[in-house]
Coordinates of C-alpha atoms and ligand atoms in Angstrom, one line a residue:
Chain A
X1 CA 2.7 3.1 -23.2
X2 CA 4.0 0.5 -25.4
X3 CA 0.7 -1.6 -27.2
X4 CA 2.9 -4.4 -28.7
X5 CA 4.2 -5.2 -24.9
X6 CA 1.9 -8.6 -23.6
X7 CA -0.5 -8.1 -20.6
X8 CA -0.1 -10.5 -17.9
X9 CA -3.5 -12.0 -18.6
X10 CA -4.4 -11.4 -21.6
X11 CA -6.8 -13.2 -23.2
X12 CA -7.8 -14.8 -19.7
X13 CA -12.2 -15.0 -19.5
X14 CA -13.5 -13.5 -16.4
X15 CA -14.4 -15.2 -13.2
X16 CA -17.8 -15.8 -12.5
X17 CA -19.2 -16.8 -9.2
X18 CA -22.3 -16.4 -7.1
X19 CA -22.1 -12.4 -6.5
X20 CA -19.1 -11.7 -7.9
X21 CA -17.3 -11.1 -11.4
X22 CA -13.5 -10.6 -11.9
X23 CA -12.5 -9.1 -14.9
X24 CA -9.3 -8.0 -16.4
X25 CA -9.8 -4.4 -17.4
X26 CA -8.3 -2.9 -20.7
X27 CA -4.9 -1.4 -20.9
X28 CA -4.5 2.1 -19.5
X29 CA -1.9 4.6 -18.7
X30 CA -0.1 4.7 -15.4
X31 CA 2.2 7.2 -13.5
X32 CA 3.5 6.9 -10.7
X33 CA 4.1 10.7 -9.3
X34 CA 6.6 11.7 -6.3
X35 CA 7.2 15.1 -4.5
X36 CA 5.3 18.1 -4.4
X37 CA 1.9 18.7 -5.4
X38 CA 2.3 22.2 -6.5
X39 CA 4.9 20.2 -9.1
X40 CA 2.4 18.4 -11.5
X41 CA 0.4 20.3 -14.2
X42 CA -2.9 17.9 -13.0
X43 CA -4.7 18.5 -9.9
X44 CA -4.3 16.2 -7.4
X45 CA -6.0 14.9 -3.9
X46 CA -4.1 15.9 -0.8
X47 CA -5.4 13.4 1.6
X48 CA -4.0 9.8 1.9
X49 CA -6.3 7.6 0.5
X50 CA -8.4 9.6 -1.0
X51 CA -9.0 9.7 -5.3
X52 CA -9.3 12.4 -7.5
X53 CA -12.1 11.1 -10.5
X54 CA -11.2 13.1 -14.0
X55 CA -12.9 11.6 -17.5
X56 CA -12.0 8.2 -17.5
X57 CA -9.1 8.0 -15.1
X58 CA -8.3 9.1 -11.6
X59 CA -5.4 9.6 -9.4
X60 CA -5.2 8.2 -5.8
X61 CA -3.3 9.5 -3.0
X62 CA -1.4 7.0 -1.8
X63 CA 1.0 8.5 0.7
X64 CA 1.8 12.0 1.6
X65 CA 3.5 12.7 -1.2
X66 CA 2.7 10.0 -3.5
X67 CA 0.0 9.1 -6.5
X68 CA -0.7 6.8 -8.9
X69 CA -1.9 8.0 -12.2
X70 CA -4.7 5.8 -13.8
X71 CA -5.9 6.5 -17.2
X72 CA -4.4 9.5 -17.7
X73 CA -2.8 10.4 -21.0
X74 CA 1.3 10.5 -20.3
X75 CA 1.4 13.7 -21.9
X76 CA -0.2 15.8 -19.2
X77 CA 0.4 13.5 -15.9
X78 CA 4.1 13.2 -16.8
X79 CA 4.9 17.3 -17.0
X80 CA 6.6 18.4 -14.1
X81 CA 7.7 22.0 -12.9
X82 CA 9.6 21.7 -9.6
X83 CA 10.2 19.6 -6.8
X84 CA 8.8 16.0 -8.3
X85 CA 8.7 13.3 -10.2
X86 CA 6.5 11.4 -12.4
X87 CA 7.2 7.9 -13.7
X88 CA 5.9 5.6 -16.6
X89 CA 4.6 2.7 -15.1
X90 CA 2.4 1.4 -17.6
X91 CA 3.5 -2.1 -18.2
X92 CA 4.6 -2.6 -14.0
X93 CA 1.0 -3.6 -12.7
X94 CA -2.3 -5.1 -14.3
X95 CA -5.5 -4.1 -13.4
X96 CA -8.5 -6.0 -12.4
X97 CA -12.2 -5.0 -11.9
X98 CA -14.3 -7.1 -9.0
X99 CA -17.6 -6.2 -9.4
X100 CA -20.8 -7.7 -7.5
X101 CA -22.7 -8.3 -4.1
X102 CA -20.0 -10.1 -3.1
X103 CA -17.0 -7.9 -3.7
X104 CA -15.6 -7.0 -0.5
X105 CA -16.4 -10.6 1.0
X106 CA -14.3 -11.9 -2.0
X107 CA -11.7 -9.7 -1.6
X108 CA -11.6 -10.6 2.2
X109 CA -10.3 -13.8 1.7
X110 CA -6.9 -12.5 1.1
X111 CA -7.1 -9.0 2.5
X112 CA -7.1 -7.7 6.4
X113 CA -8.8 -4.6 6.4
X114 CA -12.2 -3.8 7.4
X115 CA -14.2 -3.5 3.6
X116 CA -17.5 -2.6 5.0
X117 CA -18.9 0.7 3.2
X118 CA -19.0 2.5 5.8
X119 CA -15.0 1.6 6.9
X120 CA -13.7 1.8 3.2
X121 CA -16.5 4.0 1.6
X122 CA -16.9 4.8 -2.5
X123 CA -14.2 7.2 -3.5
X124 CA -11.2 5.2 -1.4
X125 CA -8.0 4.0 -2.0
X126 CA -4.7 2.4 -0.6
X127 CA -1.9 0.0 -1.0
X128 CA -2.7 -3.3 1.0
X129 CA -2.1 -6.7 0.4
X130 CA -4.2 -10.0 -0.6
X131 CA -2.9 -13.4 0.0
X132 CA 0.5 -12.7 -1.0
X133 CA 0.1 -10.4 -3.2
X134 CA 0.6 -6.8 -2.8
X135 CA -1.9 -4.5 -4.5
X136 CA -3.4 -0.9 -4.3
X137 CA -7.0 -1.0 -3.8
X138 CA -9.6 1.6 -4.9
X139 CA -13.0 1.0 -4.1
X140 CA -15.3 2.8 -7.2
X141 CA -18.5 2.2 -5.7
X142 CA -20.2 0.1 -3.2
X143 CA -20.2 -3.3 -4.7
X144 CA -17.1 -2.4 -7.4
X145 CA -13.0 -2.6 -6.9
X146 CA -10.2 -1.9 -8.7
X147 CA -7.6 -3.7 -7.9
X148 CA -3.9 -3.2 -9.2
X149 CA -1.5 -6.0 -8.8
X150 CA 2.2 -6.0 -10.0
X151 CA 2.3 -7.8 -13.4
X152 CA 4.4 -10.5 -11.6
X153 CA 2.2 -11.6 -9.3
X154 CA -1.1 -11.0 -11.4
X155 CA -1.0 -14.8 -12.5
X156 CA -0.7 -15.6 -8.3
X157 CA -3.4 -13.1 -7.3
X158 CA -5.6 -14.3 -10.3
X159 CA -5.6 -18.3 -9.1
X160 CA -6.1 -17.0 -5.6
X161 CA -9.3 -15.3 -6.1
X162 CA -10.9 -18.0 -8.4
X163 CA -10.0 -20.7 -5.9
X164 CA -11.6 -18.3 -3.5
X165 CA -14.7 -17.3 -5.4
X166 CA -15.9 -21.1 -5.5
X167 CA -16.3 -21.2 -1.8
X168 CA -18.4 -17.6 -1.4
X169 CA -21.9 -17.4 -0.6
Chain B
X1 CA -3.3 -9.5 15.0
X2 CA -2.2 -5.9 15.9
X3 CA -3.8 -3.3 15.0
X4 CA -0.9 -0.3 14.4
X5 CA -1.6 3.6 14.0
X6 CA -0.2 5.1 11.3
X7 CA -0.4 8.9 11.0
X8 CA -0.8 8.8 7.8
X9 CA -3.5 6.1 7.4
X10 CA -4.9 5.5 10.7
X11 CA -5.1 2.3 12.3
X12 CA -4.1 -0.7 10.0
X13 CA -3.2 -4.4 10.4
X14 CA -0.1 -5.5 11.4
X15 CA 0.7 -7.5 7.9
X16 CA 1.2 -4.4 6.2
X17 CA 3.9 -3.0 8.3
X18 CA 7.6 -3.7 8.8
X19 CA 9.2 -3.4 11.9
X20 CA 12.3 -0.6 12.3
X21 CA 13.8 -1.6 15.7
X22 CA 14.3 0.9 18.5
X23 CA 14.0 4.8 17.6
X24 CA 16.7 7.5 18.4
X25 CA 19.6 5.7 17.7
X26 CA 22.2 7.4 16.0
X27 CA 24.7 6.3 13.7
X28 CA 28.2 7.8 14.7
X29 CA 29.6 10.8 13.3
X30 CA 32.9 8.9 12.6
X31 CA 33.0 5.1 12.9
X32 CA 36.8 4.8 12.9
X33 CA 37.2 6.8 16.3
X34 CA 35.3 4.4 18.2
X35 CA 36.7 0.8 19.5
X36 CA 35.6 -2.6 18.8
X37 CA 33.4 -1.8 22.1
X38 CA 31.9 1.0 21.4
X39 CA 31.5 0.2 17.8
X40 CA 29.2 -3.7 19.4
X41 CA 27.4 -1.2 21.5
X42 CA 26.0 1.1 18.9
X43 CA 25.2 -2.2 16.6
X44 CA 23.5 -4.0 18.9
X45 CA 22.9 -3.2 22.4
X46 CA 19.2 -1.7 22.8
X47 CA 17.7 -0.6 25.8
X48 CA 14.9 -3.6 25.8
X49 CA 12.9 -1.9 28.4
X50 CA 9.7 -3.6 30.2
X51 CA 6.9 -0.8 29.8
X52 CA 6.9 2.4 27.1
X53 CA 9.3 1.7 24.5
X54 CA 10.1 4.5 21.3
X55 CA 10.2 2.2 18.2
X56 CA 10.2 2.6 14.7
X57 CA 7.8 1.1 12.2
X58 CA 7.2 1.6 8.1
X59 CA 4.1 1.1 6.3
X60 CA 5.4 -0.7 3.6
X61 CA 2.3 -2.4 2.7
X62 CA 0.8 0.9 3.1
X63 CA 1.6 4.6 2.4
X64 CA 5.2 2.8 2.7
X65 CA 6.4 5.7 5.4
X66 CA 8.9 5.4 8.1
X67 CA 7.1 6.9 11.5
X68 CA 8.3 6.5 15.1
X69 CA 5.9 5.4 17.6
X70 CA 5.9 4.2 21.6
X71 CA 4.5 1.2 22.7
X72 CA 4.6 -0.8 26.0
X73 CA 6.3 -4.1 25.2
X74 CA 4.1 -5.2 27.9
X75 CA 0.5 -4.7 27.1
X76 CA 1.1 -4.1 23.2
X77 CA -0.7 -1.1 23.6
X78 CA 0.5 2.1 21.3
X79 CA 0.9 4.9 23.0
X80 CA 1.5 8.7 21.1
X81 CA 3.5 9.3 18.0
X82 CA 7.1 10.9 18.3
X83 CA 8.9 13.0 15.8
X84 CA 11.0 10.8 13.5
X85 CA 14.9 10.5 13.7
Ligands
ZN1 ZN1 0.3 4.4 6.4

C-alpha cells in the first residue's frame, strides 16, 4: 500500500457521544481474495461470516468463495497457487472503529439486521448496508465494530453516524 | 420489510438483496432463428402465476450471490431453495 495516497478522513477527531466513540482506525493492508481456498498460502475461514483472527489482522469470510484481508502484510495474503485471486485493495475502503455500550444501537440507526449479541455474536462478519452506505461489518467484541466503508462514501457514512450519535441514549 | 433466506447467510432483510426476475428461463441457443414473436416471448412474457412461483434473487448487499428460490406471490411466504440456472 501506497503511504503518500490521502485517507478519506484523515485528520478527522473522533465522535464522542453518550456510549459510543467512532474512530478512524490507522491505515492497514487489504486484499480482497477470490476462488479456492486451497489457492492462498494463509489459512482461511470456510464459513460465511465467520473471521479468521491472526496477529493484528484477520480475514472474514464474506461469501463462499470470498475474503477480505485485513492487516495482513501483501506479501503473504497476495501469493496464490491455483484457482484464485487476490487483489490490493488498500486504498478502496476506510475503516472505522465503533466502540462503547451503545455500539450496536448506533449502528442501528442505519442498519437492518438484528445486532443483539446473541444474533451477531463476537467473531462475526458480513457485508450489509447503513443509511446508504454499503459497508462490511465485523463485530470484534460485544460492545466493538469494525466497520469498512468504500473511501467514497466514508465522508456520507461519517455525517450519518454523528448526526445519529446526538440523538442515542 | 421481508425477511429473504439466503443459503448462504440465512435469513436477511430485504434492502440488501436485488431482485432477478423469474428463474429457468433460458436464453436461446440462436437468436437469429427465431421471429419477432418468438424473440417478444422470450424477453418478456413470464408465467406471472397466483401461488408458488421459482424466482431468482442476489445478495448484493450481502455475500453478493445469485440463488434461485420459490415464493407464493400471494402470501410472500418463501418456500424451498432450487438449484440455480
Ligand atoms: Zn447471502
Amino acid at each position: 500500500m501506497d503511504d503518500r495516497v490521502r485517507g478519506a478522513l484523515d485528520g478527522v477527531a473522533p465522535i464522542e457521544a453518550a456510549g459510543v466513540t467512532v474512530s478512524v482506525t490507522p491505515r492497514f493492508d487489504r486484499a480482497v481474495l477470490r476462488g479456492d481456498a486451497a489457492a492462498f498460502g494463509v489459512g482461511l475461514p470456510d464459513q460465511v461470516g465467520s473471521v479468521a483472527e491472526r496477529d493484528a489482522g484477520a480475514v472474514l469470510c464474506l461469501g463462499p468463495d470470498e475474503w477480505l484481508a485485513l492487516a495482513i502484510p501483501g506479501g503473504a495474503v497476495l501469493r496464490v497457487a491455483g484457482a484464485g485471486a487476490a487483489v490490493d485493495v488498500g486504498h478502496r475502503q476506510t475503516a472505522l472503529d465503533i466502540t462503547g455500550r451503545l455500539a450496536a444501537a448506533l449502528l442501528n440507526a442505519g442498519c437492518p439486521l438484528d445486532l443483539h449479541v446473541t444474533a451477531f455474536p463476537p467473531g462475526s462478519c458480513t457485508r450489509t448496508v447503513c443509511g446508504k452506505a454499503e459497508i462490511v461489518l465485523w463485530r470484534r467484541a460485544a460492545e466493538r465494530f469494525h466497520v469498512e466503508v468504500a473511501r467514497s462514501y466514508a465522508a456520507y457514512l461519517w455525517a450519518f453516524l454523528a448526526e445519529n450519535a446526538r440523538g442515542l441514549r | 420489510m421481508l425477511l429473504i433466506p439466503c443459503p448462504f447467510c440465512g435469513p436477511r432483510p430485504e434492502i440488501e438483496f436485488v431482485y432477478g426476475g423469474e428463474a429457468h428461463i433460458a436464453r436461446p441457443a440462436d437468436p437469429s432463428a427465431l421471429d419477432d414473436a418468438a424473440w417478444a416471448a422470450f424477453l418478456h412474457t413470464r408465467s406471472n402465476p397466483r401461488g408458488r412461483h421459482a424466482e431468482r434473487w442476489r445478495h448484493l448487499h450481502g455475500c453478493a450471490r445469485f440463488f434461485n428460490v420459490v415464493r407464493d406471490t400471494v402470501t410472500d411466504r418463501f418456500a424451498e431453495h432450487e438449484a440455480g440456472g
